[in-house]
CSV table of C-alpha atoms in Angstrom, one decimal:
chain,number,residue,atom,x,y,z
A,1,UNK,CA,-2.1,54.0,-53.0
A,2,UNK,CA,-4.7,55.9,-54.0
A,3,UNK,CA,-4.4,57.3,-57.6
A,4,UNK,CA,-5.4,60.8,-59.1
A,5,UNK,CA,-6.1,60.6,-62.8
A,6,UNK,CA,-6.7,63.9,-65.4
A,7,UNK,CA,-9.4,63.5,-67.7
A,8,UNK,CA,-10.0,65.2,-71.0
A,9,UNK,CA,-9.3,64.5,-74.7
A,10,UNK,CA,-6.3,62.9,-74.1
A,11,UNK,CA,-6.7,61.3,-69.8
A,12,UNK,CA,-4.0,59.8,-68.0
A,13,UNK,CA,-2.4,59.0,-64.9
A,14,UNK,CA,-0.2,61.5,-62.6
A,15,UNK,CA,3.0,59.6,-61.3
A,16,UNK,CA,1.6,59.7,-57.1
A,17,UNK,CA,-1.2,59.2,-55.4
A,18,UNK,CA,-2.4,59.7,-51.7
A,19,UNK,CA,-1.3,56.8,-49.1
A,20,UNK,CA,-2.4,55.9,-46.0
A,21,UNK,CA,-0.1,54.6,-42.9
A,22,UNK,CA,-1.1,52.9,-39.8
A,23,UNK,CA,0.6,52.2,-36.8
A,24,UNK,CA,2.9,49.1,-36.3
A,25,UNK,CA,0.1,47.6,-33.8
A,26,UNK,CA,-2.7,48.2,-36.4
A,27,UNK,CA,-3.1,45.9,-39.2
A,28,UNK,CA,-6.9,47.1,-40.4
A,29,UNK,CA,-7.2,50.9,-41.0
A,30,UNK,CA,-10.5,50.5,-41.9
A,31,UNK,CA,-11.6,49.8,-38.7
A,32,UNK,CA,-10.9,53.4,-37.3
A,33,UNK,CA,-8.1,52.5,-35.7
A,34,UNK,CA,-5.3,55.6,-35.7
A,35,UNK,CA,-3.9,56.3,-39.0
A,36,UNK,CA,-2.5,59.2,-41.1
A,37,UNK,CA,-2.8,60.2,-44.6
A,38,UNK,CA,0.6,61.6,-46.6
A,39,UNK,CA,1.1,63.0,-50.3
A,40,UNK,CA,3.4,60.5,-52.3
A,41,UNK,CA,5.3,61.8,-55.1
A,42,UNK,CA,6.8,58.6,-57.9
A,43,UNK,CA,10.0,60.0,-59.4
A,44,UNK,CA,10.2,60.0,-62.9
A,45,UNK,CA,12.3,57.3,-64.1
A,46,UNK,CA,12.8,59.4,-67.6
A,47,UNK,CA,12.1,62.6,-69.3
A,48,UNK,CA,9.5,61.1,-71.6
A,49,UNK,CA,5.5,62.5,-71.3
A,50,UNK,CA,2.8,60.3,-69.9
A,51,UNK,CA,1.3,57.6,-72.3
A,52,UNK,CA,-1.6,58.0,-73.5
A,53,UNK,CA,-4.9,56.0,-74.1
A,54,UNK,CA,-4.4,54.1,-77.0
A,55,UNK,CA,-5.4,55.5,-80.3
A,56,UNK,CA,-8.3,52.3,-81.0
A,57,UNK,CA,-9.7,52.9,-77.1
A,58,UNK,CA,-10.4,56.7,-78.3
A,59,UNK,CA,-14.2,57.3,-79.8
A,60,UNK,CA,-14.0,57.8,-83.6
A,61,UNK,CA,-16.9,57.9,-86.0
A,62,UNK,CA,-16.8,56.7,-89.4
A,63,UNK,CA,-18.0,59.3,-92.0
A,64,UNK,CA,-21.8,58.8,-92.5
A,65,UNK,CA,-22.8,57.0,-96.1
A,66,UNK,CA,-25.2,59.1,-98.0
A,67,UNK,CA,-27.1,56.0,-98.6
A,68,UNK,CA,-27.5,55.0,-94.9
A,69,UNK,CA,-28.5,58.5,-94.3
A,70,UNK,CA,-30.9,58.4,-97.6
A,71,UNK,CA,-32.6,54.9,-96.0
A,72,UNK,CA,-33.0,56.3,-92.1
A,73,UNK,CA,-34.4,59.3,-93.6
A,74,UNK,CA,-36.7,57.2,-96.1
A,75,UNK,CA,-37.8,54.7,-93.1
A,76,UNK,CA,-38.4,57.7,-91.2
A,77,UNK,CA,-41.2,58.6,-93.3
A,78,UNK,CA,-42.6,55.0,-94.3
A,79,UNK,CA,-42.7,54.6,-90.3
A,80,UNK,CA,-45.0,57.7,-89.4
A,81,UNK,CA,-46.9,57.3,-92.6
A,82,UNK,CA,-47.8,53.1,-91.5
A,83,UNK,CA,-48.4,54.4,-87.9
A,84,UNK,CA,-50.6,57.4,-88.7
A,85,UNK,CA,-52.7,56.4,-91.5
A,86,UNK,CA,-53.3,52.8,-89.8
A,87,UNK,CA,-54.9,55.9,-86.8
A,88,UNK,CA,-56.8,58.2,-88.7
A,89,UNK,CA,-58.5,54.8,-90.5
A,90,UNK,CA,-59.1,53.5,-87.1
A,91,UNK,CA,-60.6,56.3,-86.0
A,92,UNK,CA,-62.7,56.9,-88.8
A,93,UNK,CA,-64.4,52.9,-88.8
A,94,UNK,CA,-66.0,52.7,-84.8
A,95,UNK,CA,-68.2,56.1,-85.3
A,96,UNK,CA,-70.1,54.5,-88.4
A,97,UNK,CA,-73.0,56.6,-89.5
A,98,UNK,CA,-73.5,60.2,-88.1
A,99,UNK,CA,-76.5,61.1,-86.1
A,100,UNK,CA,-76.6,64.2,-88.3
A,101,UNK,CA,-77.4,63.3,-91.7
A,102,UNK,CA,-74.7,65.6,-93.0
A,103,UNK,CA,-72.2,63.8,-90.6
A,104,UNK,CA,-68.9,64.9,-89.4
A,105,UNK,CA,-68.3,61.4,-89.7
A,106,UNK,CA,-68.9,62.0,-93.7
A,107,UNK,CA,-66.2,65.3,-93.3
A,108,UNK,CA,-63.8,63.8,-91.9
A,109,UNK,CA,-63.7,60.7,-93.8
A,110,UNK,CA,-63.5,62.5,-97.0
A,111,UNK,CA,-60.6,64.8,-95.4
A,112,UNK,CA,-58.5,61.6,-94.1
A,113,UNK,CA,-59.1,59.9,-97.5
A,114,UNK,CA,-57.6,62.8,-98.9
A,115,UNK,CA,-54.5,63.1,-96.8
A,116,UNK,CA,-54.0,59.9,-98.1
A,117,UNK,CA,-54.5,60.2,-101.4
A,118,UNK,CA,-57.6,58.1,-102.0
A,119,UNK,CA,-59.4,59.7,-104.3
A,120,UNK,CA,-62.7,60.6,-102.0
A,121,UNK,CA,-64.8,59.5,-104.9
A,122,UNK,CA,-64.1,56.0,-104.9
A,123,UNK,CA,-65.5,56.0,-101.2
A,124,UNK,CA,-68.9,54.8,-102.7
A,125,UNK,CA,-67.6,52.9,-104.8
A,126,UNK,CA,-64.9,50.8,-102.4
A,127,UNK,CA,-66.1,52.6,-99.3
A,128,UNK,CA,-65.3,49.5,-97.2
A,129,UNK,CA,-62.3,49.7,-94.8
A,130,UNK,CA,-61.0,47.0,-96.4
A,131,UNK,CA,-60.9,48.6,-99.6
A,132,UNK,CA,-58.9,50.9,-98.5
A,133,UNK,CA,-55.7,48.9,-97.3
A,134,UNK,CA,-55.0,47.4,-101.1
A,135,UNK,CA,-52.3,48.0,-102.2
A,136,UNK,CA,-52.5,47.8,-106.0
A,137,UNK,CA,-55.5,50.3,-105.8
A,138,UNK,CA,-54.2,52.7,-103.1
A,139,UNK,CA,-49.8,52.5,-103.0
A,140,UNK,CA,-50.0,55.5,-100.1
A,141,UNK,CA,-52.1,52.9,-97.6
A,142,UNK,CA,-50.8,51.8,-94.6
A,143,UNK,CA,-49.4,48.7,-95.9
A,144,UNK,CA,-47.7,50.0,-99.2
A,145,UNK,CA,-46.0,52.2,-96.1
A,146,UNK,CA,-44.9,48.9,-94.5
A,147,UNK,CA,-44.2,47.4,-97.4
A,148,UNK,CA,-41.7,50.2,-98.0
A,149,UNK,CA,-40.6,50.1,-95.0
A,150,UNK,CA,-39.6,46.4,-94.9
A,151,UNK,CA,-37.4,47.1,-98.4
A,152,UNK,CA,-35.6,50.0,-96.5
A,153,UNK,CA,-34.3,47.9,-93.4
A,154,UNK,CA,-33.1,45.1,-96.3
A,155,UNK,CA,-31.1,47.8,-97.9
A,156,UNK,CA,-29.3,48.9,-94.2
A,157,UNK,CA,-27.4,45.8,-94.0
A,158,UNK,CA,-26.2,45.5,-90.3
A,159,UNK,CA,-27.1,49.3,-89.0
A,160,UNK,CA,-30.1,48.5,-87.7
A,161,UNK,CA,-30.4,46.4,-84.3
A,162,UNK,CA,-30.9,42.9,-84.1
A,163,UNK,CA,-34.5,43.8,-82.1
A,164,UNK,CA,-35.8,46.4,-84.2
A,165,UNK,CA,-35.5,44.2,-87.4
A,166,UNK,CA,-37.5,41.9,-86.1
A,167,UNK,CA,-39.9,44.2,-84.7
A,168,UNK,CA,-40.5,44.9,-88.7
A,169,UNK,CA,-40.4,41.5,-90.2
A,170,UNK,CA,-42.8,40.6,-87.9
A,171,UNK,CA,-45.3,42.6,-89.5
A,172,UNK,CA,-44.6,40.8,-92.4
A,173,UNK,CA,-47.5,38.4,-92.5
A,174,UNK,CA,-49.9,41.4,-91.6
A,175,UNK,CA,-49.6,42.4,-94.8
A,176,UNK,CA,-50.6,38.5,-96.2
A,177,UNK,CA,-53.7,39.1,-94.1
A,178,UNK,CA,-54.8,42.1,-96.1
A,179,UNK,CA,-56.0,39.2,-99.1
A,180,UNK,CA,-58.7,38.7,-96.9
A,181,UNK,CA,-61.8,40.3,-97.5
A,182,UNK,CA,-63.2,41.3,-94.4
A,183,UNK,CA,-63.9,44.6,-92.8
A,184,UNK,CA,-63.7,43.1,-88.9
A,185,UNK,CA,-60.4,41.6,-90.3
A,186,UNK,CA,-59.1,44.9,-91.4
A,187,UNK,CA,-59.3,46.8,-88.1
A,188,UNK,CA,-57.8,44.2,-86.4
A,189,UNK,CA,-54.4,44.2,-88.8
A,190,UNK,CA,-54.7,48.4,-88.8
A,191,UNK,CA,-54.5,47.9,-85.1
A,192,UNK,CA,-52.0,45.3,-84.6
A,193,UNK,CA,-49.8,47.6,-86.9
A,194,UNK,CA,-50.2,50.7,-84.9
A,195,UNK,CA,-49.7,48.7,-81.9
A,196,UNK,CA,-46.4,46.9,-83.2
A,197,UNK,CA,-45.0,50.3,-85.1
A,198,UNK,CA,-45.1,52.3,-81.6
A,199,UNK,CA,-43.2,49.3,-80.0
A,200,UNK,CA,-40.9,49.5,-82.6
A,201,UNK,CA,-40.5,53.5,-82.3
A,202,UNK,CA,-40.0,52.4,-78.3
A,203,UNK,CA,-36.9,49.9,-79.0
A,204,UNK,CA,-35.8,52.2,-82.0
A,205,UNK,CA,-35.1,54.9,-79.1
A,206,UNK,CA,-33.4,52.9,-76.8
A,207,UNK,CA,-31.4,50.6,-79.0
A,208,UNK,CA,-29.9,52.9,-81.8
A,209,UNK,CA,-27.2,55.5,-81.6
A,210,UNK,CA,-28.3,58.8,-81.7
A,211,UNK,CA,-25.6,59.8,-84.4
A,212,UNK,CA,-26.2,61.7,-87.3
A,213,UNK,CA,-28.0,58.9,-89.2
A,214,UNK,CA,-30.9,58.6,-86.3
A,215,UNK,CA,-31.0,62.1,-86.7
A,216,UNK,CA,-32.0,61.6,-90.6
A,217,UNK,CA,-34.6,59.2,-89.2
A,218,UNK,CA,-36.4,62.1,-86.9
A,219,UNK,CA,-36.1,64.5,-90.3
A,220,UNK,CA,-38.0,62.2,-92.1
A,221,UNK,CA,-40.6,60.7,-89.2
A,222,UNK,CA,-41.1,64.4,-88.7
A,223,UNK,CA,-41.6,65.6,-91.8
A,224,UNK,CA,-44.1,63.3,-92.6
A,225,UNK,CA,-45.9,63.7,-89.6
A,226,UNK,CA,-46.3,67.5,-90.6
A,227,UNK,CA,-47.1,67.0,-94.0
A,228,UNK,CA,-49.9,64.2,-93.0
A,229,UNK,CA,-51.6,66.8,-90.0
A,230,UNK,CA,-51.2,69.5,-92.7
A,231,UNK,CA,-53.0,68.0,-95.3
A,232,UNK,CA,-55.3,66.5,-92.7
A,233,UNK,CA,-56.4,70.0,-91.0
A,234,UNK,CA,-56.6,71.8,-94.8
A,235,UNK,CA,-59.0,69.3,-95.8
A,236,UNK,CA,-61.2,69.8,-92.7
A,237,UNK,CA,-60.2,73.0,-91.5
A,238,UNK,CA,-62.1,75.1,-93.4
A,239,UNK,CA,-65.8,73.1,-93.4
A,240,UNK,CA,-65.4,73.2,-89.4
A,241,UNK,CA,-64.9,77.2,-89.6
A,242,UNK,CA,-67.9,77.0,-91.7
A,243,UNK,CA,-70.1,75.8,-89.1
A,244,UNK,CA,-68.4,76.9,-86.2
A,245,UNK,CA,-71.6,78.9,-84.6
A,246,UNK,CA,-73.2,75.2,-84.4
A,247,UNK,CA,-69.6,73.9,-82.7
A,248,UNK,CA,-70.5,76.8,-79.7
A,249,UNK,CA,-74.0,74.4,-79.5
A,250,UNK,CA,-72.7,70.6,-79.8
A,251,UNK,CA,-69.2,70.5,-80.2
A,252,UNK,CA,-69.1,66.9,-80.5
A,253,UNK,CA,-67.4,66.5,-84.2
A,254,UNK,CA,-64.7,68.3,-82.6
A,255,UNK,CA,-64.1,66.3,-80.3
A,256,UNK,CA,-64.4,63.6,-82.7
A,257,UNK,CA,-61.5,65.6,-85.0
A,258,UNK,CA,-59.1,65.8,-81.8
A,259,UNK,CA,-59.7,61.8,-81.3
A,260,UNK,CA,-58.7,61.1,-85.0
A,261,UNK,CA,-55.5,63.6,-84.7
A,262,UNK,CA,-54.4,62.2,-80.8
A,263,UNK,CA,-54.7,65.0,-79.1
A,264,UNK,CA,-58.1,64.6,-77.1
A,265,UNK,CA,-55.9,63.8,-74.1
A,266,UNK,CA,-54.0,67.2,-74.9
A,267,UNK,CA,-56.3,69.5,-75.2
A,268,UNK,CA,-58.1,68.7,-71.8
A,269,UNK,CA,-55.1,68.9,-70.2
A,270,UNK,CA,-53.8,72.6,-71.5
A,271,UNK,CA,-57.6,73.9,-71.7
A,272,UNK,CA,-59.7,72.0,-69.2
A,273,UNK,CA,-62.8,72.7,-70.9
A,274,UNK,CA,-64.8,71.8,-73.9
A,275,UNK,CA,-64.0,71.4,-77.4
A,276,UNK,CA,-63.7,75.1,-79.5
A,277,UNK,CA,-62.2,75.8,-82.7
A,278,UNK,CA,-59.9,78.8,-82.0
A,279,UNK,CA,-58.4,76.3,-79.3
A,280,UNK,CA,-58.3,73.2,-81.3
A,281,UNK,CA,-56.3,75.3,-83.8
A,282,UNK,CA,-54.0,76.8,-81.6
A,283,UNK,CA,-53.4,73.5,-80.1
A,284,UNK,CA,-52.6,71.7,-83.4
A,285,UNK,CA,-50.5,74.2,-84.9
A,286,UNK,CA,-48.6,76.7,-82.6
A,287,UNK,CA,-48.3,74.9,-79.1
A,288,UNK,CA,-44.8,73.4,-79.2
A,289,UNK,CA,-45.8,70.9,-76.4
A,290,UNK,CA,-48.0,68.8,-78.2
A,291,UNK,CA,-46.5,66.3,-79.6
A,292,UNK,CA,-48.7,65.9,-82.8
A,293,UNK,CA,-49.0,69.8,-83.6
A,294,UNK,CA,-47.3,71.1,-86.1
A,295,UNK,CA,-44.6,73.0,-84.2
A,296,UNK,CA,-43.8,70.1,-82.4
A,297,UNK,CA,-42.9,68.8,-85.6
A,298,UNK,CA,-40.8,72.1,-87.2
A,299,UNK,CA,-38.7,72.1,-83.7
A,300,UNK,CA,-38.3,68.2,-83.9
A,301,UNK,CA,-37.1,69.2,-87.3
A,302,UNK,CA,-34.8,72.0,-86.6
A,303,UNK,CA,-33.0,69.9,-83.5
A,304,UNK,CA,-32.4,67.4,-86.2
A,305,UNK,CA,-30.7,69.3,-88.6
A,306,UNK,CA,-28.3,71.6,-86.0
A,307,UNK,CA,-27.4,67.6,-84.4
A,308,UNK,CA,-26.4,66.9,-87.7
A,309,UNK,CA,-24.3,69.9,-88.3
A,310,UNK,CA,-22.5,69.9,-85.6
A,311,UNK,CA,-21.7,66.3,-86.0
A,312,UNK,CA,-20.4,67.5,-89.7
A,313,UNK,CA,-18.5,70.3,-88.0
A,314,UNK,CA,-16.7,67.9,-86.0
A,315,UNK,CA,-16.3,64.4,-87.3
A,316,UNK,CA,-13.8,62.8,-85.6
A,317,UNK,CA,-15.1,62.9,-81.9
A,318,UNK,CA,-18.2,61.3,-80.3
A,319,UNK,CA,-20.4,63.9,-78.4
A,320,UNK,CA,-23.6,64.3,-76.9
A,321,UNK,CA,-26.7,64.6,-79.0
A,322,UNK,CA,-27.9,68.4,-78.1
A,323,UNK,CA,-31.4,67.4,-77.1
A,324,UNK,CA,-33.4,65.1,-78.4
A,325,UNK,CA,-36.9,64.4,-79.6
């Protein structure tokens, strides 16, 4: 008997089905031998409506605490801020001194310093990259980030998978390794942490419920995202419009700019050609595509919120995630 089942809210099972008889003669129908297919109809044995699924088998979320959603949206912005200042420091530390004199190297240090809020005049002073990862002396590094991080997922009790906390403790002794005073040292820890945070990202997206409180999570990786590029390109912006009739001679520094942001990959692949500043721009702030431009990061944003407000608007039943980022 082959059943027929409604689906919906509220599924269940219709009292027939579809059966098939064979012949006397013909004990395996599914063997082609001659057979015929009828309609059978179960009589109801009373007047009372078809069951239900049990009330406990039926999807319900809980209402969402404000203090998970506080600490998703908190380790949102720890996370971007450990991954992309741990990048723009990498970035700056292979290209050394400038061929120039007046380096771009000297530009864009002082511009990724300020984004995060080293004071650029302590760059002669502690101008090792090194220096630059202490905590006590800089609390927006990379590691104060992680450190802040690490507190968050010990305030989430059980939310967050078994996987991804470890994926964060096991940064734990990167941040013991900091004591040592070593430039060659530091690169290596700035990279094992931006290796280790985008594996974390990766298990984050595949292990988590995208519910409202992952959704806090993007708000707040976003955000900072668009507040780091934004203080990044103001810094720099302006001195590369300066000299932008020497960019249409060498446009290397540019290049160098879109290597410190991500997007070198990017740009060759929209523009196919070399590096100019009208297209760097454009790039980095209005082309929804890229996923470290600034739109990318408003949209990211604005998905976030509307998934959260229709989750508000109805409570009670699990849905789809409209889109995702």
């Amino acid at each position: 008997l082959r059943l027929f089942c409604l689906g919906g809210e509220n599924p269940y099972v219709l009292p027939g089905g579809l059966c098939q008889f064979v012949s006397a003669k013909f004990t395996n129908a599914e063997h082609g031998h001659p057979h015929t297919l009828h309609d059978v109809w179960i009589d109801a044995v009373s007047d009372s409506k078809p069951e239900t699924l049990e009330a406990e088998l039926i999807g319900r979320e809980t209402k969402l605490p404000s203090s998970l959603a506080e600490n998703m949206y908190w380790l949102g912005r720890y996370t971007e801020r450990c991954l992309t200042g741990s990048t723009f420091l990498l970035g700056l530390n292979p290209w050394g001194k400038s061929r120039n004199g007046a380096s771009d190297h000297n530009l864009l240090r002082k511009g990724v310093l300020t984004t995060l809020e080293i004071n650029p005049t302590e760059v002669e002073q502690a101008g090792t990259l090194h220096g630059f990862l202490q905590v006590d002396q800089h609390p927006n590094s990379p590691i104060s980030a992680l450190q802040n991080a690490l507190r968050t997922v010990c305030n989430m009790g059980g939310y967050l998978d078994e996987e991804v906390c470890k994926g964060f403790f096991s940064l734990q002794e990167t941040i013991i390794d900091v004591s040592i005073n070593n430039d060659t040292i530091a690169s290596s820890i700035l990279e094992k942490i931006r290796i280790d945070t985008n594996r974390i990202l990766g298990q984050m997206q595949r292990r988590i419920l995208k519910d409202a409180a992952w959704q806090f999570f993007s708000i707040g990786q976003m955000l900072e995202r668009g507040s780091l590029l934004s203080a990044l390109h103001t810094a720099v912006m302006p001195h590369l419009t300066l000299r932008q009739e020497w960019h249409l001679r060498d446009e290397t520094d540019l290049n160098h700019y879109l290597e410190l942001v991500g997007s070198q990959h990017f740009y060759h692949q929209i523009y196919h050609s070399r590096a100019y500043l009208d297209r760097i721009i454009q790039l980095l702030w209005k082309t929804a595509a890229c996923p470290m431009s600034l739109q990318f990061a408003l949209d990211s944003i604005r998905t976030a919120v509307e998934a959260v407000e229709a989750e508000l608007a109805n409570p009670q039943e699990i849905r789809p995630t409209p889109g995702f980022t």
